[in-house]
Structures are given as C-alpha cells and as structure tokens.
Coordinates of C-alpha atoms in Angstrom, one line a residue:
X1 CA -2.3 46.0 14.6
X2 CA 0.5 45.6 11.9
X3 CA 3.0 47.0 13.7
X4 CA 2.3 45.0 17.0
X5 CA 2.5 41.8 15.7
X6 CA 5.0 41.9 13.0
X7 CA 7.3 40.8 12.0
X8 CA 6.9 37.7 13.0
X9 CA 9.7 34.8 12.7
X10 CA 8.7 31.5 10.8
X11 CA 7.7 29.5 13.4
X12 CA 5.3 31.9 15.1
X13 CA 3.9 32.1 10.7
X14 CA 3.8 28.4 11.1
X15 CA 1.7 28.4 14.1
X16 CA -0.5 30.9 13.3
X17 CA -1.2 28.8 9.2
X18 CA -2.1 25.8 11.7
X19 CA -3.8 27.5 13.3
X20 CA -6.6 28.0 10.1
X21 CA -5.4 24.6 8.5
X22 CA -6.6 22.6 11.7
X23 CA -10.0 24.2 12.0
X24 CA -10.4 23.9 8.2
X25 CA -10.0 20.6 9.1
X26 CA -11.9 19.9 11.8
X27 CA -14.6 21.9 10.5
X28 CA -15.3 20.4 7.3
X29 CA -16.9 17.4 9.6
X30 CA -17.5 19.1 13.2
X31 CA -20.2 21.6 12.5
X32 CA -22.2 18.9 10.4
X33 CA -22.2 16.0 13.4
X34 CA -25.7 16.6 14.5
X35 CA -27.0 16.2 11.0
X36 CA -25.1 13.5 10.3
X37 CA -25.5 11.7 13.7
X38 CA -29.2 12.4 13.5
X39 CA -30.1 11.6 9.6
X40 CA -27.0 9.4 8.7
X41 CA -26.9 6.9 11.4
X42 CA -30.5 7.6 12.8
X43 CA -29.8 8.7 16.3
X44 CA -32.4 10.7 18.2
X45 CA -31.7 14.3 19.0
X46 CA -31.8 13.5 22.7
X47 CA -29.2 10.8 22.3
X48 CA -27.2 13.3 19.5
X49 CA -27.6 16.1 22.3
X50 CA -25.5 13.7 25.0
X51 CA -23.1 13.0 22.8
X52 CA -22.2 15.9 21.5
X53 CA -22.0 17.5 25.2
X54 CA -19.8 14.9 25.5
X55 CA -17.4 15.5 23.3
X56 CA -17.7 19.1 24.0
X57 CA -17.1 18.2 27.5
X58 CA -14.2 16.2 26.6
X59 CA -12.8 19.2 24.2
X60 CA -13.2 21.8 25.6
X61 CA -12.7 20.6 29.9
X62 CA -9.5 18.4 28.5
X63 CA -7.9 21.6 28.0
X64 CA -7.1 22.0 32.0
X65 CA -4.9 18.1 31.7
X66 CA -3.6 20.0 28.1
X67 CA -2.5 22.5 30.0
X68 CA -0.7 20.8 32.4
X69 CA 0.9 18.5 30.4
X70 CA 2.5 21.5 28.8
X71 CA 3.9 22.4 31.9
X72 CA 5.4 19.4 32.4
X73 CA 6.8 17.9 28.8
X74 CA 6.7 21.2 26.9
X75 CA 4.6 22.8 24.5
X76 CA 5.9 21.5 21.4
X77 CA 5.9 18.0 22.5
X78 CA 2.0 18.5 23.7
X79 CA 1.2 19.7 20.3
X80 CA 2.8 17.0 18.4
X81 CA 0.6 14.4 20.3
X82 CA -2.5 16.1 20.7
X83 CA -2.2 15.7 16.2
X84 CA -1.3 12.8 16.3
X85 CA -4.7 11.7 18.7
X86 CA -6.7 13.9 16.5
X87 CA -5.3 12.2 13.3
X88 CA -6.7 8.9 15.2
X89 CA -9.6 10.3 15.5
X90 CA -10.8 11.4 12.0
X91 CA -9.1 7.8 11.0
X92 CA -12.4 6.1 13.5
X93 CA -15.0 8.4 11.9
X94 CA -14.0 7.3 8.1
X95 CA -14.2 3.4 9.6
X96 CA -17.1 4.2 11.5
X97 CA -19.5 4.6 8.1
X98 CA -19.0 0.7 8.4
X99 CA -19.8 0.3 11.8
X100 CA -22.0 3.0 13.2
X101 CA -20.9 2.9 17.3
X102 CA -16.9 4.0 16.2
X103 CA -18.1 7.2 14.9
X104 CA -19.1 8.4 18.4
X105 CA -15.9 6.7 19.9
X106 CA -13.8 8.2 17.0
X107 CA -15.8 11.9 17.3
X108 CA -14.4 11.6 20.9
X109 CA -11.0 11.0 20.4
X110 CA -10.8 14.2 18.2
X111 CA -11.8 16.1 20.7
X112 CA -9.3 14.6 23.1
X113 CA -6.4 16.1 20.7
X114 CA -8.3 19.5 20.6
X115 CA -8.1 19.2 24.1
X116 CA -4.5 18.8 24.2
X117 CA -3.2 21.3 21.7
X118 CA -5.0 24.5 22.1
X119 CA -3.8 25.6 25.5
X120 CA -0.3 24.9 24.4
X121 CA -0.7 26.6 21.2
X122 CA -1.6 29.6 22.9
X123 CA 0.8 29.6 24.6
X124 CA 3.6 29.2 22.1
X125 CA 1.6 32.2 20.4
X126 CA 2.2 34.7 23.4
X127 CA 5.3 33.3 24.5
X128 CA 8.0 36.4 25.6
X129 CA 4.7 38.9 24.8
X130 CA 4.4 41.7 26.6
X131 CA 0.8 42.5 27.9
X132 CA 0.1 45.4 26.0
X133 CA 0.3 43.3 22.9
X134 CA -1.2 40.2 24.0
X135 CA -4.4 40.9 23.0
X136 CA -3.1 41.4 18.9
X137 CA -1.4 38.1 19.3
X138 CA -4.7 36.2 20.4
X139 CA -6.6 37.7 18.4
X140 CA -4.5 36.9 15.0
X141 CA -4.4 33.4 16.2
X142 CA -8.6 33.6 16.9
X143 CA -8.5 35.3 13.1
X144 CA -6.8 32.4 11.9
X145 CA -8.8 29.7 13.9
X146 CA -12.1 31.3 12.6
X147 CA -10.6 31.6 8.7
X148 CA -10.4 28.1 9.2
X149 CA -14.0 27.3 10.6
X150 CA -15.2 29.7 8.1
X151 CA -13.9 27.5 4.9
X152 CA -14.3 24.2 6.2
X153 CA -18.2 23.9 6.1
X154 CA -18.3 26.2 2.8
X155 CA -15.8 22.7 1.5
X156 CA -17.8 19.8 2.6
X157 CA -21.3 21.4 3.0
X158 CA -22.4 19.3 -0.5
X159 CA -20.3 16.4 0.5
X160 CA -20.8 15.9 4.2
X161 CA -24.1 13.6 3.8
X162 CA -23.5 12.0 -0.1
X163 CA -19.5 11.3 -0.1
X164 CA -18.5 11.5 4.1
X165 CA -15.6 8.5 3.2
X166 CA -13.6 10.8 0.8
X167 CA -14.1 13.9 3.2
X168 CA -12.8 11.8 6.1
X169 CA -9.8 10.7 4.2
X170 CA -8.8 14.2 2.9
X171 CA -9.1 15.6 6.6
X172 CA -6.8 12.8 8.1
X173 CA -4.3 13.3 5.0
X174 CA -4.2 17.3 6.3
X175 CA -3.6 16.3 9.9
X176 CA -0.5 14.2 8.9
X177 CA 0.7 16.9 7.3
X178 CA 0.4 19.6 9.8
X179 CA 1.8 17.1 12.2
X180 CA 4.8 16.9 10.9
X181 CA 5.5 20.6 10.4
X182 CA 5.2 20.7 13.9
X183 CA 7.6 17.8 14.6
X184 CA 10.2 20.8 13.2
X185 CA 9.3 23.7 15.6
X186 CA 11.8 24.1 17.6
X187 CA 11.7 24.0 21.2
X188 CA 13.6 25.9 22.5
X189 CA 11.2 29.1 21.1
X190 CA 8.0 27.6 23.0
X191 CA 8.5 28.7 25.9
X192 CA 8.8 25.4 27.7
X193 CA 7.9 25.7 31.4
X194 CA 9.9 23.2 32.9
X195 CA 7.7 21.7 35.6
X196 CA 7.5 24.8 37.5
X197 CA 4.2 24.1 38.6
X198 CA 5.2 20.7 39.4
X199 CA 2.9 19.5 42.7
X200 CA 0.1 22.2 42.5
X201 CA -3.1 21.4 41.7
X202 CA -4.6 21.6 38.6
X203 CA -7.1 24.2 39.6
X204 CA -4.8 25.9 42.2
X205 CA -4.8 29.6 41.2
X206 CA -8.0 30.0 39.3
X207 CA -9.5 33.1 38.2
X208 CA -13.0 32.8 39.8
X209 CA -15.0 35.4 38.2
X210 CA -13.1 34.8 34.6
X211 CA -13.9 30.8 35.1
X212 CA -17.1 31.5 36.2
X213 CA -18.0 34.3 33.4
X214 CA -16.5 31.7 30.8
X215 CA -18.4 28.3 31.7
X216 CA -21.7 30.2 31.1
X217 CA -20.8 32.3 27.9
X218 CA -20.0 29.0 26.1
X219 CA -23.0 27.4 27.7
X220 CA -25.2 30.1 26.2
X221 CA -22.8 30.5 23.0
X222 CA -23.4 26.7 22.2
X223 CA -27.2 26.7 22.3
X224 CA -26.1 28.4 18.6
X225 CA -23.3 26.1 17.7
X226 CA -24.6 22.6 18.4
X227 CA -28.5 23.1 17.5
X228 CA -28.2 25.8 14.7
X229 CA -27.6 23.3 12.1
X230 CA -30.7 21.6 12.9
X231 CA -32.5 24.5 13.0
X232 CA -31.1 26.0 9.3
X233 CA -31.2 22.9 7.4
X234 CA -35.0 22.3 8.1
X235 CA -35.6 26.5 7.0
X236 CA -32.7 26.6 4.5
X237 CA -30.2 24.4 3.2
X238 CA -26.7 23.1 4.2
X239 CA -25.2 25.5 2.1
X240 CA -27.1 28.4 3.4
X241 CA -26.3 27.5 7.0
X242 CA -22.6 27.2 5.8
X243 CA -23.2 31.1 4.8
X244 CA -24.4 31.6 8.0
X245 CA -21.1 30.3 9.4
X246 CA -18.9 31.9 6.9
X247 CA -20.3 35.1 8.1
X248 CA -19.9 34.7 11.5
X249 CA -16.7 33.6 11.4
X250 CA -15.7 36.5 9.1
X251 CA -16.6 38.8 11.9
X252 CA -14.4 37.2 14.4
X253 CA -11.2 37.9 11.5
X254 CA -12.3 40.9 10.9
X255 CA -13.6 42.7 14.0
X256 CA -11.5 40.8 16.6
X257 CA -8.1 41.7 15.7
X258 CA -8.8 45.5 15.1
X259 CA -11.0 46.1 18.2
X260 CA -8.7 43.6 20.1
X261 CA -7.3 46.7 21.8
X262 CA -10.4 48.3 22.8
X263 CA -11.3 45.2 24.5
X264 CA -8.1 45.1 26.5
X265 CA -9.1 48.6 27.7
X266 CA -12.8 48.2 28.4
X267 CA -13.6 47.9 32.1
X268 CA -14.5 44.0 32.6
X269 CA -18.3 45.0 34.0
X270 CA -18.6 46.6 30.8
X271 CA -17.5 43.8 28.6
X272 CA -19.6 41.1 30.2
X273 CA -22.6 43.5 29.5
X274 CA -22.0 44.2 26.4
X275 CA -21.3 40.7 25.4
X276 CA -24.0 38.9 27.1
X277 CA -26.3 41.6 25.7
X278 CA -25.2 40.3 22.2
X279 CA -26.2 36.9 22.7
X280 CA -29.5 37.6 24.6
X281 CA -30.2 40.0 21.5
X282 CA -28.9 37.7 18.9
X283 CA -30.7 34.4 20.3
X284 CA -33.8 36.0 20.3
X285 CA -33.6 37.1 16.7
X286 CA -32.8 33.2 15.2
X287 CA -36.4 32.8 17.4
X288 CA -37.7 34.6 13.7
X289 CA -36.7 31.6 11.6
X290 CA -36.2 33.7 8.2
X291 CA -33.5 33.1 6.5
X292 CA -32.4 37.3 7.3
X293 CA -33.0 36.5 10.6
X294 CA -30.6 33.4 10.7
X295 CA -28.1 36.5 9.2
X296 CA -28.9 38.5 11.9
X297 CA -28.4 36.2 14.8
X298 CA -25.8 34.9 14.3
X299 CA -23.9 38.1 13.4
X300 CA -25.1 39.6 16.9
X301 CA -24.1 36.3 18.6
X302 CA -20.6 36.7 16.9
X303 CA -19.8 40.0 18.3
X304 CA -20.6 39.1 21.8
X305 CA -18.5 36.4 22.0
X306 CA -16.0 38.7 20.2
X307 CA -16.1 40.6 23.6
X308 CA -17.0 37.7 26.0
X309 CA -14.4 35.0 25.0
X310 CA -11.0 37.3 24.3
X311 CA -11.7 39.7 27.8
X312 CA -12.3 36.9 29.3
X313 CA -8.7 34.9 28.5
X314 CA -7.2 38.0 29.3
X315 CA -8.8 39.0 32.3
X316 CA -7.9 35.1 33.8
X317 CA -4.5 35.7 32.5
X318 CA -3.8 38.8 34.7
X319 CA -5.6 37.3 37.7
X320 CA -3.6 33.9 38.2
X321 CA -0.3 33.1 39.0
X322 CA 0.2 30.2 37.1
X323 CA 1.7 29.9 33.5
X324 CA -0.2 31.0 30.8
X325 CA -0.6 27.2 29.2
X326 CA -2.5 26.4 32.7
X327 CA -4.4 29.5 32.5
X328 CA -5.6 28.8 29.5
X329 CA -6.3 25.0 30.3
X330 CA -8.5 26.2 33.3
X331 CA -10.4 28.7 30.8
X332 CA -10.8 25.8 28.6
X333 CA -12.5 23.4 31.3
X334 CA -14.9 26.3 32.3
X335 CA -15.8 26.2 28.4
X336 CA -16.2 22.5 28.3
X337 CA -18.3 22.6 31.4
X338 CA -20.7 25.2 30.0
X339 CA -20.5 23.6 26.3
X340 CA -21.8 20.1 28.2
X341 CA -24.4 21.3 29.7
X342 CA -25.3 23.2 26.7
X343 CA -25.6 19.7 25.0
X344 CA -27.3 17.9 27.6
X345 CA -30.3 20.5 28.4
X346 CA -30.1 21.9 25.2
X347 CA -30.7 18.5 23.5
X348 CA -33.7 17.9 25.9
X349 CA -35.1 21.3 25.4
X350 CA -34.6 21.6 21.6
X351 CA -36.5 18.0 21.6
X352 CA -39.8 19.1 23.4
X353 CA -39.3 22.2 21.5
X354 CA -39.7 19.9 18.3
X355 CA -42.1 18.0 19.4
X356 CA -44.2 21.2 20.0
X357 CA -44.1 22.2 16.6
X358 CA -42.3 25.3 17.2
X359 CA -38.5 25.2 17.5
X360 CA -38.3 28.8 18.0
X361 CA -39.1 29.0 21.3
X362 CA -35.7 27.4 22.2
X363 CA -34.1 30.5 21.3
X364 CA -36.3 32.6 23.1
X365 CA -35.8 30.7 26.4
X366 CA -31.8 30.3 25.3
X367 CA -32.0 34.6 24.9
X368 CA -34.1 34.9 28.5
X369 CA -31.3 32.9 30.0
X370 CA -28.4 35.3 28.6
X371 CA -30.6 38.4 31.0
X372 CA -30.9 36.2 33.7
X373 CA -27.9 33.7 34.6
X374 CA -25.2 36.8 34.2
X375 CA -26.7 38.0 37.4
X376 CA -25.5 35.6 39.0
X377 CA -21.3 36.8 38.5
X378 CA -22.1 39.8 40.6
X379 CA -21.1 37.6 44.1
X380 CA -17.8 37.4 42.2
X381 CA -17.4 40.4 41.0
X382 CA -15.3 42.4 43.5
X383 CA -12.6 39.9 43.6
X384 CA -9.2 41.9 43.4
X385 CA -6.2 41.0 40.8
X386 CA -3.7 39.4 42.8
X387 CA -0.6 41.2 41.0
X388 CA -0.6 44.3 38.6
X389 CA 0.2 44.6 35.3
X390 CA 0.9 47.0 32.5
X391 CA -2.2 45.5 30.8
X392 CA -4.5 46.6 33.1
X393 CA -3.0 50.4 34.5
X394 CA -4.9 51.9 31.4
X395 CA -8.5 51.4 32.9
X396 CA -9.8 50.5 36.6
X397 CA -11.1 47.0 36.0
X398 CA -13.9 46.6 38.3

C-alpha cells in the first residue's frame, strides 16, 4: 500500500488533508440533522424523513451535473465552487436558529456543493493512475473522507443541541479556509478534460449493473445513516452514538486501504454477495437494541459497504467510456436515488415503527430487504465490459 501510493506530490497531500478536513466539517452538523430537525425545531419524523431524502437526493444524484461540469470547466474550477456553495450553505444553517424554514433551505444548499466537488475530487485523486493502483488511491482518499466523519461527531456530539451557533460558525470559518487552498491547486495537474464529452448525454455510457448495484446498496446503507441517530440517542446517548460512528468509520481507514487490492481482484458476483450479506447481517443485529449490539451492526454494516461501495466505482469505471469525473457523477446519482428513497420510505416506516412501540422491527424489515432486492441484479448480471483493462485480466469478472 505504501509503496503504491507514494510518494505523492503536494497537491495530491493537499487533496487527500481536504479530503478529512471537509467531512470533519460537514460531519460535525450532518450526522446530528435528524435530531436536531426533529427535537430542535419540532419537525415530525415523517416530515424530517422527506427532507433528509431530499437533501440526500440532491447530494448524492447532483453528482451526475458535478460531473459534468468537470468535463466542461475543469476540475479545479468545480471544486473551488462547489466550497464556496457549501460555505453558503453552513452560513443558512447558523441564520436559520433565528428563523426555522432557512435551516432546511441552507441544509440543501450544502448538499448542492457536496454534489459538485466529489466527483471532481476523485478525479483529480486518480488522475494519470494506472488501474492496478486505482484502488490504493480511492481508498486513501475514502480513509481520509471517513477520518474526517469519524472526528466530526466525536467534536460537536455535546455541542450540537446546547451551542449549534458557535458550531455553525467554526464549520463555515474551516470551509473558507479549505477553499482557498484550493484556489492554489494548479490546473494543469487535474487532469482537466476539456469538453471531450461535449454533446453526449449525461447518462450516455452508464454502467447498468454497477448503477443499478449502487442505487440499492446506499438505499439499504442509509436505513443506518439517516435513522441510527434516532434510534441510539433514545438507547444511549449522543456521545455513545458518536462511538458508534467513530468505529465504523475507523474500519473504513483501516480495512479499506489494505484489503483495497483484494477487492479489485474479487470476482464482482462475489463482492455483491459478500457485501450485501454484511448489511442484511448487520441490520438485523441493530434490531437487538443493546448498546453491543449497536457495536456490532454497525461494524458488519461497515465492512459491506467496504466491499459494495469501492467494487462498485471501480467496476463502473472499467465498464464506461466516459471520463472518470462522469463515471463517478453517474455512480453518485445512483447513490442519491437509493439515499432518497431510503429517506422517504424509511421515514414512513421508522414512523409506524415508533408508533408501534417497537423500533426494532425497522431493521429487521431493512435486513430482509438486503436478501431480497439483490436478486433482482441478476437480469444485469451478464452484461460484458465494453473494453479490457489491466485491472481486470487478474480474475474473470462475471
């Protein structure tokens, strides 16, 4: 792993400490949105549930216009402005303890710059890469992203609910800064594409079974991610479901980046098994309640999107034609569409659930669904790559 990615010149270091300053960030307000939606401003977890598919929507299925504005004004140049929207964004949430309606307007606009940057980032990451060491390079910059996430709750767990104005105000003062460091990148080392997929669509070229397989991982992923604070604060605390984070997210630095070459290797059948089998396992387990058993989830949760999300980018990446920032745009509208409708039926279900008296039934019917809906890939399955690549000539694929 060392000696694949390094050594690496200063802006690739740049990139990849941005790449855990944003989502430290981000996440010392993100993870905590349903809490304080529901018990700050006194939303109803159906409404909280639409709004944060939403914004997942918007985040995640905004990639694909990231992507292709990339193409078409350069990486750098989409990075810079997808900060400076995200800036604008954290800005609305601190004015929006005044005025309650801004906050979901302003938690929207975030997710509009997260939309924007990431599949340019990636794409400066891998830029002049060759395949074989692709998968080190994603998954440092995953490491990275999930150091971040990992801190950020652990930071403003005690502060979230009692001081959110100071909070606000130190995140917007780190997006300014990290903006400007990227305002000195240089150019010329992203990688910039030039328009040459000027007049295709933006969906032209997509990875069907990739696109497919990714839309319902994070569907199934985000049953944990936007209802497991909920769910933890009622049997734990904030801080103990920021443990519960801190551990999942240590997995993804830890285990990603060394088994990131075993995954490039795995046969993709193999990989959505094994993945999907980690969520199914893992949901079911949170059904428990006990603090070990949030522990447990979560950690088997972790390592199948360990699997699911990383094969997954790379398996797109060797399928399509088109550059690698709208490769990873389309993979990031897949997510957003399976991340919405996480929220929306999610939010419903979770509600009844509630209402029931017994929340952990939710997880159950979230694990049944990882069994079930993965059947569903197999009409895609035997869909051939359209050009080889060193990547894939270690294993037979399908």
């Amino acid at each position: 792993m060392r000696a694949t990615l390094f050594p690496l010149d200063g802006p690739l270091r740049f990139l990849l400490l941005s790449s855990f300053l944003i989502p430290l960030g981000s996440f010392m307000v993100l993870p905590f949105m349903s809490v304080f939606l529901h018990e700050r401003l006194g939303m109803g977890l159906g409404a909280v549930g639409v709004v944060l598919a939403v914004a997942s929507l918007v985040q995640f299925s905004g990639g694909i216009v990231g992507g292709a504005l990339a193409d078409r004004i350069g990486l750098r140049r989409t990075m810079l402005w997808a900060l400076i929207i995200r800036t604008a964004g954290f800005v609305g949430l601190l004015f929006g303890l005044r005025w309650p309606p801004l906050a979901v307007g302003a938690l929207v606009l975030t997710c509009c710059g997260a939309a924007l940057y990431l599949p340019a980032n990636k794409a400066y990451l891998v830029h002049g890469v060759d395949d074989e060491r692709r998968p080190a390079f994603l998954a440092a910059g995953n490491a990275a992203l999930n150091a971040g996430m990992a801190v950020g709750p652990l930071v403003a767990g005690p502060f979230v609910l009692s001081s959110p104005g100071w909070l606000f105000v130190s995140v917007t003062a780190l997006f300014v800064l990290v903006a400007a460091g990227h305002a000195r990148l240089p150019a010329a080392g992203a990688g910039e594409s030039g328009g040459q997929s000027a007049g295709q669509g933006l969906l032209a070229g997509v990875a069907a079974l990739p696109f497919a397989a990714n839309a319902l991982a994070f569907y199934l992923y985000f049953h944990f991610q936007h209802f497991l604070a909920v769910y933890a604060v009622e049997r734990a605390t904030s801080t103990f479901y920021s443990l519960v984070l801190l551990l999942c997210f240590t997995l993804v630095i830890v285990v990603q980046p060394l088994a990131s070459g075993l995954i490039r290797r795995m046969p993709y059948a193999t990989a959505l098994a094994a993945g999907f089998a980690g969520l199914a396992a893992g949901l079911a387990v949170l059904a428990i309640g006990t603090r070990p058993a949030l522990l447990a989830g979560g950690a088997l949760i972790t390592l199948g999107d360990i699997v699911l999300f990383l094969k997954n980018d790379l398996e797109a990446l060797h399928r399509s034609p088109r550059s690698d920032a709208v490769v990873f745009g389309q993979q990031r509208l897949a997510a957003g569409l399976g991340a919405c409708a996480s929220g929306v039926l999610g939010g419903q279900v979770y509600g009844l659930a509630e209402q029931a008296g017994d929340t952990g039934w939710f997880w159950l019917l979230a694990a049944a669904q990882c069994v079930l809906l993965p059947l569903l890939l197999l009409a895609l399955r035997e869909r051939p790559a359209r050009h080889p690549s060193p990547m894939m000539t270690t294993t037979k694929e399908h």
